[in-house]
Amino acid sequence: MLKSLYSGVTGMKNIQTKMDVISNNIANVNTTAFKTGRVRFEDMLSQTNASAQAGINAQQVGLGVQVGSIDTVMSGGSLQSTGRALDFGIENGDSSFFTVTDGTNTFYTRDGGFYADPEGNLVTSSGLKVQGYTQGTPAANDDTFEIDSLGTNMSPINIPKTIPNADGTGTLELQSYSVDNDGFIVGSYSGGKSMVLGRMGLTSFSNPDGLEKSGGNLYTASANSGDPVAGNPGDTGYGSVRSGFLEMSNVDLANEFTEMIVTSRSYQANSRSITTSDTMLEELINLKR
């Protein structure tokens, strides 16, 4: 049987995989912080008809194509202004991620569209708690505040709506809050009190392309991503956190449509190699009439 039949089959099968990835990229063009995927191919084994000798090259016939890798392109997307205080975008830090947890499992995300639950916890749209650095009780935002007091271990971030007054008389009500580029969450309370509530935390990976997608704009660490390394926004190797912005998808529609055209033509070409091989077999069979 002609090898070209099976080579054409491998081409059609693996090109379909590329089309699946392209279609998924286009479907997620408006997904917050979505990272585009790409497919790379490599040749399969080659049959050696004659080995190489001095002055003579080897004679080898390829047996088709296979998927070499399906990569996630972790380049940062553009930041889109929303004006919402609990929307966060990571700027200039392609290997930095927000850390969220369901209490048991830890996930990582670039989607900074967060919310406050009834208890004041900062959560994702699916209810996962956002991790950061807190010291339990808010500290006065003045010259006496020490950054080291926030600690180095991440815990769920909480924005309390009321806090006890330092002089022991009643409570203070939350009026507003803001987050600066270094991730510090500062709350303004009744009586003109400004309090540091905590700091957004970021996690970096030596190979962010190795993270595994878990759905819901979430990633999990893998054996190839490297260990998660916690850090602070603005530190060396970490991005800055911009409040009031969301990261857009990094899908390039023009590129995706171009790749779709090339992929479609490649699929057609492989189908032609199968039909042509079939015609050759038909001619061979017709030798016996």
mmCIF file of N, CA, C and O in Angstrom, residues 88-188:
data_model
loop_
_atom_site.group_PDB
_atom_site.id
_atom_site.type_symbol
_atom_site.label_atom_id
_atom_site.label_comp_id
_atom_site.label_asym_id
_atom_site.label_seq_id
_atom_site.Cartn_x
_atom_site.Cartn_y
_atom_site.Cartn_z
ATOM 1 N N PHE A 88 -8.234 44.745 38.579
ATOM 2 C CA PHE A 88 -6.781 44.878 38.647
ATOM 3 C C PHE A 88 -6.138 44.273 37.401
ATOM 4 O O PHE A 88 -6.510 43.186 36.970
ATOM 5 N N GLY A 89 -5.177 44.986 36.857
ATOM 6 C CA GLY A 89 -4.394 44.480 35.737
ATOM 7 C C GLY A 89 -2.927 44.467 36.118
ATOM 8 O O GLY A 89 -2.443 45.347 36.827
ATOM 9 N N ILE A 90 -2.206 43.444 35.651
ATOM 10 C CA ILE A 90 -0.775 43.342 35.920
ATOM 11 C C ILE A 90 -0.027 43.950 34.736
ATOM 12 O O ILE A 90 -0.193 43.519 33.599
ATOM 13 N N GLU A 91 0.793 44.940 35.031
ATOM 14 C CA GLU A 91 1.525 45.652 33.991
ATOM 15 C C GLU A 91 3.010 45.292 34.052
ATOM 16 O O GLU A 91 3.613 45.266 35.122
ATOM 17 N N ASN A 92 3.594 45.002 32.878
ATOM 18 C CA ASN A 92 5.036 44.715 32.752
ATOM 19 C C ASN A 92 5.480 43.550 33.630
ATOM 20 O O ASN A 92 6.515 43.611 34.297
ATOM 21 N N GLY A 93 4.719 42.493 33.609
ATOM 22 C CA GLY A 93 5.093 41.305 34.373
ATOM 23 C C GLY A 93 4.437 40.064 33.795
ATOM 24 O O GLY A 93 3.472 39.543 34.355
ATOM 25 N N ASP A 94 4.970 39.589 32.662
ATOM 26 C CA ASP A 94 4.339 38.465 31.964
ATOM 27 C C ASP A 94 4.394 37.167 32.761
ATOM 28 O O ASP A 94 3.620 36.244 32.501
ATOM 29 N N SER A 95 5.310 37.059 33.721
ATOM 30 C CA SER A 95 5.419 35.831 34.510
ATOM 31 C C SER A 95 4.778 35.968 35.880
ATOM 32 O O SER A 95 4.938 35.105 36.740
ATOM 33 N N SER A 96 4.028 37.065 36.109
ATOM 34 C CA SER A 96 3.394 37.322 37.400
ATOM 35 C C SER A 96 1.907 36.975 37.347
ATOM 36 O O SER A 96 1.240 37.239 36.339
ATOM 37 N N PHE A 97 1.405 36.439 38.454
ATOM 38 C CA PHE A 97 0.011 36.001 38.520
ATOM 39 C C PHE A 97 -0.571 36.336 39.893
ATOM 40 O O PHE A 97 0.142 36.343 40.897
ATOM 41 N N PHE A 98 -1.876 36.592 39.919
ATOM 42 C CA PHE A 98 -2.586 36.666 41.184
ATOM 43 C C PHE A 98 -2.759 35.236 41.719
ATOM 44 O O PHE A 98 -2.903 34.289 40.940
ATOM 45 N N THR A 99 -2.762 35.103 43.027
ATOM 46 C CA THR A 99 -2.924 33.791 43.655
ATOM 47 C C THR A 99 -4.294 33.719 44.315
ATOM 48 O O THR A 99 -4.664 34.621 45.074
ATOM 49 N N VAL A 100 -5.048 32.668 44.009
ATOM 50 C CA VAL A 100 -6.379 32.484 44.585
ATOM 51 C C VAL A 100 -6.497 31.059 45.108
ATOM 52 O O VAL A 100 -5.768 30.163 44.684
ATOM 53 N N THR A 101 -7.422 30.860 46.037
ATOM 54 C CA THR A 101 -7.571 29.536 46.643
ATOM 55 C C THR A 101 -9.024 29.264 46.978
ATOM 56 O O THR A 101 -9.799 30.203 47.247
ATOM 57 N N ASP A 102 -9.374 27.983 46.959
ATOM 58 C CA ASP A 102 -10.707 27.572 47.401
ATOM 59 C C ASP A 102 -10.669 27.024 48.819
ATOM 60 O O ASP A 102 -11.643 26.437 49.303
ATOM 61 N N GLY A 103 -9.544 27.195 49.485
ATOM 62 C CA GLY A 103 -9.360 26.691 50.839
ATOM 63 C C GLY A 103 -8.544 25.418 50.871
ATOM 64 O O GLY A 103 -7.936 25.090 51.891
ATOM 65 N N THR A 104 -8.521 24.712 49.742
ATOM 66 C CA THR A 104 -7.757 23.458 49.644
ATOM 67 C C THR A 104 -6.726 23.538 48.532
ATOM 68 O O THR A 104 -5.548 23.224 48.736
ATOM 69 N N ASN A 105 -7.174 23.954 47.364
ATOM 70 C CA ASN A 105 -6.302 24.016 46.195
ATOM 71 C C ASN A 105 -5.936 25.466 45.881
ATOM 72 O O ASN A 105 -6.731 26.386 46.095
ATOM 73 N N THR A 106 -4.734 25.639 45.352
ATOM 74 C CA THR A 106 -4.244 26.962 44.985
ATOM 75 C C THR A 106 -4.199 27.089 43.471
ATOM 76 O O THR A 106 -3.732 26.190 42.774
ATOM 77 N N PHE A 107 -4.694 28.210 42.962
ATOM 78 C CA PHE A 107 -4.709 28.480 41.531
ATOM 79 C C PHE A 107 -4.048 29.835 41.280
ATOM 80 O O PHE A 107 -3.855 30.639 42.202
ATOM 81 N N TYR A 108 -3.744 30.075 40.006
ATOM 82 C CA TYR A 108 -3.101 31.318 39.602
ATOM 83 C C TYR A 108 -3.863 31.896 38.422
ATOM 84 O O TYR A 108 -4.363 31.159 37.568
ATOM 85 N N THR A 109 -3.977 33.206 38.383
ATOM 86 C CA THR A 109 -4.778 33.834 37.334
ATOM 87 C C THR A 109 -4.231 35.208 36.983
ATOM 88 O O THR A 109 -3.582 35.871 37.811
ATOM 89 N N ARG A 110 -4.488 35.624 35.750
ATOM 90 C CA ARG A 110 -4.192 37.000 35.311
ATOM 91 C C ARG A 110 -5.476 37.830 35.284
ATOM 92 O O ARG A 110 -5.430 39.036 35.067
ATOM 93 N N ASP A 111 -6.601 37.197 35.488
ATOM 94 C CA ASP A 111 -7.902 37.874 35.498
ATOM 95 C C ASP A 111 -8.085 38.567 36.840
ATOM 96 O O ASP A 111 -8.315 37.920 37.859
ATOM 97 N N GLY A 112 -7.979 39.885 36.841
ATOM 98 C CA GLY A 112 -8.072 40.642 38.081
ATOM 99 C C GLY A 112 -9.428 41.252 38.345
ATOM 100 O O GLY A 112 -9.524 42.233 39.091
ATOM 101 N N GLY A 113 -10.487 40.686 37.794
ATOM 102 C CA GLY A 113 -11.834 41.176 38.072
ATOM 103 C C GLY A 113 -12.328 40.588 39.380
ATOM 104 O O GLY A 113 -12.919 39.505 39.381
ATOM 105 N N PHE A 114 -12.095 41.289 40.496
ATOM 106 C CA PHE A 114 -12.416 40.757 41.812
ATOM 107 C C PHE A 114 -13.642 41.438 42.406
ATOM 108 O O PHE A 114 -14.098 42.486 41.934
ATOM 109 N N TYR A 115 -14.153 40.834 43.480
ATOM 110 C CA TYR A 115 -15.339 41.329 44.165
ATOM 111 C C TYR A 115 -15.144 41.186 45.663
ATOM 112 O O TYR A 115 -14.248 40.475 46.118
ATOM 113 N N ALA A 116 -15.996 41.850 46.435
ATOM 114 C CA ALA A 116 -15.976 41.713 47.885
ATOM 115 C C ALA A 116 -17.217 40.941 48.315
ATOM 116 O O ALA A 116 -18.344 41.309 47.941
ATOM 117 N N ASP A 117 -17.017 39.840 49.069
ATOM 118 C CA ASP A 117 -18.158 39.063 49.528
ATOM 119 C C ASP A 117 -18.756 39.712 50.783
ATOM 120 O O ASP A 117 -18.229 40.719 51.283
ATOM 121 N N PRO A 118 -19.859 39.193 51.331
ATOM 122 C CA PRO A 118 -20.493 39.829 52.496
ATOM 123 C C PRO A 118 -19.590 39.964 53.716
ATOM 124 O O PRO A 118 -19.801 40.838 54.557
ATOM 125 N N GLU A 119 -18.560 39.102 53.817
ATOM 126 C CA GLU A 119 -17.636 39.190 54.951
ATOM 127 C C GLU A 119 -16.465 40.132 54.670
ATOM 128 O O GLU A 119 -15.579 40.287 55.516
ATOM 129 N N GLY A 120 -16.444 40.733 53.474
ATOM 130 C CA GLY A 120 -15.370 41.647 53.137
ATOM 131 C C GLY A 120 -14.168 40.982 52.492
ATOM 132 O O GLY A 120 -13.156 41.652 52.239
ATOM 133 N N ASN A 121 -14.234 39.674 52.237
ATOM 134 C CA ASN A 121 -13.124 38.978 51.580
ATOM 135 C C ASN A 121 -13.071 39.345 50.107
ATOM 136 O O ASN A 121 -14.110 39.474 49.448
ATOM 137 N N LEU A 122 -11.869 39.497 49.589
ATOM 138 C CA LEU A 122 -11.676 39.760 48.164
ATOM 139 C C LEU A 122 -11.724 38.422 47.441
ATOM 140 O O LEU A 122 -10.943 37.515 47.739
ATOM 141 N N VAL A 123 -12.667 38.262 46.498
ATOM 142 C CA VAL A 123 -12.895 36.981 45.840
ATOM 143 C C VAL A 123 -12.990 37.168 44.333
ATOM 144 O O VAL A 123 -13.203 38.276 43.830
ATOM 145 N N THR A 124 -12.837 36.048 43.605
ATOM 146 C CA THR A 124 -13.023 36.046 42.157
ATOM 147 C C THR A 124 -14.497 35.890 41.839
ATOM 148 O O THR A 124 -15.332 35.724 42.734
ATOM 149 N N SER A 125 -14.837 35.920 40.560
ATOM 150 C CA SER A 125 -16.233 35.766 40.155
ATOM 151 C C SER A 125 -16.787 34.398 40.514
ATOM 152 O O SER A 125 -18.000 34.224 40.615
ATOM 153 N N SER A 126 -15.903 33.409 40.707
ATOM 154 C CA SER A 126 -16.350 32.064 41.092
ATOM 155 C C SER A 126 -16.219 31.810 42.592
ATOM 156 O O SER A 126 -16.393 30.682 43.043
ATOM 157 N N GLY A 127 -15.898 32.854 43.372
ATOM 158 C CA GLY A 127 -15.867 32.722 44.818
ATOM 159 C C GLY A 127 -14.544 32.318 45.423
ATOM 160 O O GLY A 127 -14.452 32.123 46.640
ATOM 161 N N LEU A 128 -13.485 32.194 44.607
ATOM 162 C CA LEU A 128 -12.173 31.849 45.153
ATOM 163 C C LEU A 128 -11.581 33.064 45.862
ATOM 164 O O LEU A 128 -11.681 34.193 45.385
ATOM 165 N N LYS A 129 -10.943 32.847 46.998
ATOM 166 C CA LYS A 129 -10.404 33.945 47.788
ATOM 167 C C LYS A 129 -9.047 34.384 47.238
ATOM 168 O O LYS A 129 -8.180 33.557 46.976
ATOM 169 N N VAL A 130 -8.880 35.689 47.114
ATOM 170 C CA VAL A 130 -7.635 36.267 46.601
ATOM 171 C C VAL A 130 -6.624 36.347 47.745
ATOM 172 O O VAL A 130 -6.945 36.796 48.844
ATOM 173 N N GLN A 131 -5.394 35.920 47.446
ATOM 174 C CA GLN A 131 -4.352 35.886 48.451
ATOM 175 C C GLN A 131 -3.482 37.141 48.403
ATOM 176 O O GLN A 131 -3.235 37.705 47.336
ATOM 177 N N GLY A 132 -3.021 37.549 49.568
ATOM 178 C CA GLY A 132 -2.133 38.696 49.664
ATOM 179 C C GLY A 132 -1.466 38.718 51.018
ATOM 180 O O GLY A 132 -1.405 37.694 51.716
ATOM 181 N N TYR A 133 -0.990 39.891 51.412
ATOM 182 C CA TYR A 133 -0.281 40.021 52.685
ATOM 183 C C TYR A 133 -1.093 40.923 53.615
ATOM 184 O O TYR A 133 -1.407 42.063 53.273
ATOM 185 N N THR A 134 -1.438 40.389 54.776
ATOM 186 C CA THR A 134 -2.201 41.147 55.768
ATOM 187 C C THR A 134 -1.623 40.885 57.150
ATOM 188 O O THR A 134 -0.894 39.901 57.364
ATOM 189 N N GLN A 135 -1.939 41.778 58.091
ATOM 190 C CA GLN A 135 -1.460 41.597 59.462
ATOM 191 C C GLN A 135 -2.607 41.399 60.442
ATOM 192 O O GLN A 135 -2.443 41.550 61.649
ATOM 193 N N GLY A 136 -3.774 41.047 59.921
ATOM 194 C CA GLY A 136 -4.910 40.799 60.802
ATOM 195 C C GLY A 136 -5.708 42.049 61.067
ATOM 196 O O GLY A 136 -6.844 42.190 60.623
ATOM 197 N N THR A 137 -5.135 42.999 61.797
ATOM 198 C CA THR A 137 -5.808 44.265 62.078
ATOM 199 C C THR A 137 -5.185 45.365 61.233
ATOM 200 O O THR A 137 -3.964 45.426 61.091
ATOM 201 N N PRO A 138 -6.008 46.251 60.667
ATOM 202 C CA PRO A 138 -5.473 47.338 59.841
ATOM 203 C C PRO A 138 -4.513 48.215 60.633
ATOM 204 O O PRO A 138 -4.664 48.419 61.838
ATOM 205 N N ALA A 139 -3.513 48.740 59.934
ATOM 206 C CA ALA A 139 -2.518 49.615 60.558
ATOM 207 C C ALA A 139 -2.715 51.029 60.051
ATOM 208 O O ALA A 139 -3.136 51.255 58.914
ATOM 209 N N ALA A 140 -2.415 51.987 60.918
ATOM 210 C CA ALA A 140 -2.553 53.394 60.529
ATOM 211 C C ALA A 140 -1.608 53.719 59.378
ATOM 212 O O ALA A 140 -0.449 53.315 59.370
ATOM 213 N N ASN A 141 -2.128 54.432 58.395
ATOM 214 C CA ASN A 141 -1.333 54.806 57.226
ATOM 215 C C ASN A 141 -0.580 56.099 57.519
ATOM 216 O O ASN A 141 -0.939 57.181 57.066
ATOM 217 N N ASP A 142 0.502 55.934 58.283
ATOM 218 C CA ASP A 142 1.320 57.099 58.625
ATOM 219 C C ASP A 142 2.782 56.673 58.683
ATOM 220 O O ASP A 142 3.140 55.571 58.249
ATOM 221 N N ASP A 143 3.627 57.524 59.246
ATOM 222 C CA ASP A 143 5.061 57.246 59.283
ATOM 223 C C ASP A 143 5.415 56.059 60.172
ATOM 224 O O ASP A 143 6.535 55.529 60.086
ATOM 225 N N THR A 144 4.491 55.630 61.022
ATOM 226 C CA THR A 144 4.791 54.506 61.925
ATOM 227 C C THR A 144 4.552 53.154 61.265
ATOM 228 O O THR A 144 4.932 52.124 61.813
ATOM 229 N N PHE A 145 3.945 53.158 60.074
ATOM 230 C CA PHE A 145 3.648 51.887 59.409
ATOM 231 C C PHE A 145 4.929 51.253 58.873
ATOM 232 O O PHE A 145 5.745 51.913 58.231
ATOM 233 N N GLU A 146 5.100 49.958 59.141
ATOM 234 C CA GLU A 146 6.251 49.202 58.663
ATOM 235 C C GLU A 146 5.785 48.120 57.698
ATOM 236 O O GLU A 146 4.898 47.325 58.040
ATOM 237 N N ILE A 147 6.398 48.111 56.519
ATOM 238 C CA ILE A 147 6.002 47.139 55.495
ATOM 239 C C ILE A 147 6.200 45.710 55.984
ATOM 240 O O ILE A 147 5.385 44.822 55.699
ATOM 241 N N ASP A 148 7.255 45.479 56.737
ATOM 242 C CA ASP A 148 7.542 44.127 57.214
ATOM 243 C C ASP A 148 6.448 43.576 58.113
ATOM 244 O O ASP A 148 6.374 42.366 58.333
ATOM 245 N N SER A 149 5.609 44.455 58.645
ATOM 246 C CA SER A 149 4.549 43.993 59.546
ATOM 247 C C SER A 149 3.505 43.155 58.820
ATOM 248 O O SER A 149 2.734 42.428 59.454
ATOM 249 N N LEU A 150 3.483 43.250 57.479
ATOM 250 C CA LEU A 150 2.520 42.464 56.703
ATOM 251 C C LEU A 150 2.942 41.008 56.561
ATOM 252 O O LEU A 150 2.145 40.174 56.118
ATOM 253 N N GLY A 151 4.204 40.708 56.901
ATOM 254 C CA GLY A 151 4.664 39.325 56.818
ATOM 255 C C GLY A 151 5.033 38.915 55.405
ATOM 256 O O GLY A 151 4.960 39.703 54.454
ATOM 257 N N THR A 152 5.411 37.645 55.288
ATOM 258 C CA THR A 152 5.843 37.103 53.988
ATOM 259 C C THR A 152 4.990 35.922 53.532
ATOM 260 O O THR A 152 5.232 35.376 52.463
ATOM 261 N N ASN A 153 4.019 35.533 54.332
ATOM 262 C CA ASN A 153 3.135 34.418 53.977
ATOM 263 C C ASN A 153 1.787 34.952 53.519
ATOM 264 O O ASN A 153 1.178 35.798 54.192
ATOM 265 N N MET A 154 1.333 34.463 52.377
ATOM 266 C CA MET A 154 0.060 34.928 51.836
ATOM 267 C C MET A 154 -1.116 34.356 52.610
ATOM 268 O O MET A 154 -1.079 33.220 53.083
ATOM 269 N N SER A 155 -2.169 35.161 52.701
ATOM 270 C CA SER A 155 -3.431 34.753 53.321
ATOM 271 C C SER A 155 -4.551 35.507 52.620
ATOM 272 O O SER A 155 -4.291 36.499 51.917
ATOM 273 N N PRO A 156 -5.811 35.092 52.781
ATOM 274 C CA PRO A 156 -6.910 35.782 52.113
ATOM 275 C C PRO A 156 -6.982 37.258 52.510
ATOM 276 O O PRO A 156 -6.834 37.617 53.674
ATOM 277 N N ILE A 157 -7.209 38.106 51.508
ATOM 278 C CA ILE A 157 -7.313 39.546 51.736
ATOM 279 C C ILE A 157 -8.728 39.887 52.183
ATOM 280 O O ILE A 157 -9.714 39.432 51.592
ATOM 281 N N ASN A 158 -8.814 40.706 53.238
ATOM 282 C CA ASN A 158 -10.120 41.114 53.755
ATOM 283 C C ASN A 158 -10.168 42.642 53.833
ATOM 284 O O ASN A 158 -9.214 43.283 54.279
ATOM 285 N N ILE A 159 -11.288 43.202 53.374
ATOM 286 C CA ILE A 159 -11.514 44.652 53.451
ATOM 287 C C ILE A 159 -12.668 44.875 54.429
ATOM 288 O O ILE A 159 -13.838 44.818 54.039
ATOM 289 N N PRO A 160 -12.373 45.077 55.711
ATOM 290 C CA PRO A 160 -13.441 45.207 56.707
ATOM 291 C C PRO A 160 -14.247 46.484 56.516
ATOM 292 O O PRO A 160 -13.692 47.556 56.258
ATOM 293 N N LYS A 161 -15.566 46.338 56.654
ATOM 294 C CA LYS A 161 -16.436 47.495 56.500
ATOM 295 C C LYS A 161 -16.441 48.364 57.750
ATOM 296 O O LYS A 161 -16.733 49.565 57.682
ATOM 297 N N THR A 162 -16.134 47.750 58.896
ATOM 298 C CA THR A 162 -16.021 48.506 60.142
ATOM 299 C C THR A 162 -14.799 48.019 60.903
ATOM 300 O O THR A 162 -14.438 46.842 60.836
ATOM 301 N N ILE A 163 -14.159 48.924 61.611
ATOM 302 C CA ILE A 163 -13.027 48.571 62.475
ATOM 303 C C ILE A 163 -13.201 49.309 63.797
ATOM 304 O O ILE A 163 -13.811 50.385 63.852
ATOM 305 N N PRO A 164 -12.695 48.725 64.871
ATOM 306 C CA PRO A 164 -12.807 49.419 66.166
ATOM 307 C C PRO A 164 -11.940 50.675 66.196
ATOM 308 O O PRO A 164 -10.850 50.714 65.632
ATOM 309 N N ASN A 165 -12.441 51.696 66.850
ATOM 310 C CA ASN A 165 -11.687 52.940 66.993
ATOM 311 C C ASN A 165 -10.492 52.710 67.916
ATOM 312 O O ASN A 165 -10.575 51.989 68.904
ATOM 313 N N ALA A 166 -9.361 53.292 67.561
ATOM 314 C CA ALA A 166 -8.138 53.082 68.330
ATOM 315 C C ALA A 166 -8.281 53.532 69.775
ATOM 316 O O ALA A 166 -7.637 52.977 70.676
ATOM 317 N N ASP A 167 -9.145 54.540 70.033
ATOM 318 C CA ASP A 167 -9.297 55.028 71.402
ATOM 319 C C ASP A 167 -10.351 54.252 72.180
ATOM 320 O O ASP A 167 -10.672 54.597 73.327
ATOM 321 N N GLY A 168 -10.893 53.192 71.529
ATOM 322 C CA GLY A 168 -11.843 52.326 72.219
ATOM 323 C C GLY A 168 -13.262 52.841 72.234
ATOM 324 O O GLY A 168 -14.134 52.240 72.873
ATOM 325 N N THR A 169 -13.541 53.931 71.528
ATOM 326 C CA THR A 169 -14.891 54.494 71.514
ATOM 327 C C THR A 169 -15.566 54.187 70.184
ATOM 328 O O THR A 169 -15.319 54.842 69.179
ATOM 329 N N GLY A 170 -16.427 53.173 70.180
ATOM 330 C CA GLY A 170 -17.206 52.857 68.998
ATOM 331 C C GLY A 170 -16.393 52.257 67.857
ATOM 332 O O GLY A 170 -15.282 51.744 68.048
ATOM 333 N N THR A 171 -16.962 52.333 66.665
ATOM 334 C CA THR A 171 -16.322 51.776 65.473
ATOM 335 C C THR A 171 -16.239 52.819 64.377
ATOM 336 O O THR A 171 -16.961 53.829 64.387
ATOM 337 N N LEU A 172 -15.362 52.542 63.422
ATOM 338 C CA LEU A 172 -15.199 53.411 62.264
ATOM 339 C C LEU A 172 -15.770 52.731 61.035
ATOM 340 O O LEU A 172 -15.565 51.530 60.822
ATOM 341 N N GLU A 173 -16.488 53.470 60.211
ATOM 342 C CA GLU A 173 -17.124 52.937 59.013
ATOM 343 C C GLU A 173 -16.235 53.185 57.789
ATOM 344 O O GLU A 173 -15.661 54.267 57.632
ATOM 345 N N LEU A 174 -16.168 52.172 56.918
ATOM 346 C CA LEU A 174 -15.397 52.299 55.684
ATOM 347 C C LEU A 174 -16.098 53.258 54.730
ATOM 348 O O LEU A 174 -17.276 53.101 54.420
ATOM 349 N N GLN A 175 -15.352 54.253 54.262
ATOM 350 C CA GLN A 175 -15.889 55.222 53.314
ATOM 351 C C GLN A 175 -15.484 54.887 51.881
ATOM 352 O O GLN A 175 -16.296 54.927 50.968
ATOM 353 N N SER A 176 -14.217 54.563 51.686
ATOM 354 C CA SER A 176 -13.706 54.216 50.361
ATOM 355 C C SER A 176 -12.370 53.505 50.541
ATOM 356 O O SER A 176 -11.809 53.466 51.641
ATOM 357 N N TYR A 177 -11.854 52.956 49.435
ATOM 358 C CA TYR A 177 -10.545 52.307 49.471
ATOM 359 C C TYR A 177 -9.904 52.418 48.099
ATOM 360 O O TYR A 177 -10.573 52.650 47.089
ATOM 361 N N SER A 178 -8.585 52.278 48.083
ATOM 362 C CA SER A 178 -7.846 52.384 46.833
ATOM 363 C C SER A 178 -6.652 51.453 46.894
ATOM 364 O O SER A 178 -6.231 51.011 47.964
ATOM 365 N N VAL A 179 -6.090 51.140 45.719
ATOM 366 C CA VAL A 179 -4.911 50.279 45.610
ATOM 367 C C VAL A 179 -3.900 50.988 44.738
ATOM 368 O O VAL A 179 -4.213 51.397 43.613
ATOM 369 N N ASP A 180 -2.672 51.148 45.252
ATOM 370 C CA ASP A 180 -1.652 51.824 44.457
ATOM 371 C C ASP A 180 -0.904 50.822 43.592
ATOM 372 O O ASP A 180 -1.183 49.612 43.622
ATOM 373 N N ASN A 181 0.059 51.306 42.792
ATOM 374 C CA ASN A 181 0.772 50.441 41.852
ATOM 375 C C ASN A 181 1.622 49.384 42.541
ATOM 376 O O ASN A 181 2.004 48.389 41.921
ATOM 377 N N ASP A 182 1.962 49.606 43.824
ATOM 378 C CA ASP A 182 2.737 48.631 44.583
ATOM 379 C C ASP A 182 1.844 47.653 45.330
ATOM 380 O O ASP A 182 2.339 46.836 46.120
ATOM 381 N N GLY A 183 0.536 47.738 45.099
ATOM 382 C CA GLY A 183 -0.378 46.752 45.648
ATOM 383 C C GLY A 183 -0.908 47.041 47.030
ATOM 384 O O GLY A 183 -1.677 46.225 47.570
ATOM 385 N N PHE A 184 -0.558 48.159 47.651
ATOM 386 C CA PHE A 184 -1.049 48.455 48.991
ATOM 387 C C PHE A 184 -2.523 48.859 48.934
ATOM 388 O O PHE A 184 -2.918 49.714 48.134
ATOM 389 N N ILE A 185 -3.322 48.222 49.797
ATOM 390 C CA ILE A 185 -4.749 48.523 49.878
ATOM 391 C C ILE A 185 -4.957 49.477 51.051
ATOM 392 O O ILE A 185 -4.693 49.132 52.203
ATOM 393 N N VAL A 186 -5.407 50.679 50.747
ATOM 394 C CA VAL A 186 -5.578 51.713 51.770
ATOM 395 C C VAL A 186 -7.055 52.064 51.864
ATOM 396 O O VAL A 186 -7.696 52.394 50.858
ATOM 397 N N GLY A 187 -7.607 51.970 53.082
ATOM 398 C CA GLY A 187 -9.005 52.280 53.313
ATOM 399 C C GLY A 187 -9.169 53.600 54.034
ATOM 400 O O GLY A 187 -8.399 53.928 54.938
ATOM 401 N N SER A 188 -10.170 54.358 53.616
ATOM 402 C CA SER A 188 -10.513 55.605 54.293
ATOM 403 C C SER A 188 -11.751 55.365 55.146
ATOM 404 O O SER A 188 -12.804 54.948 54.627
#
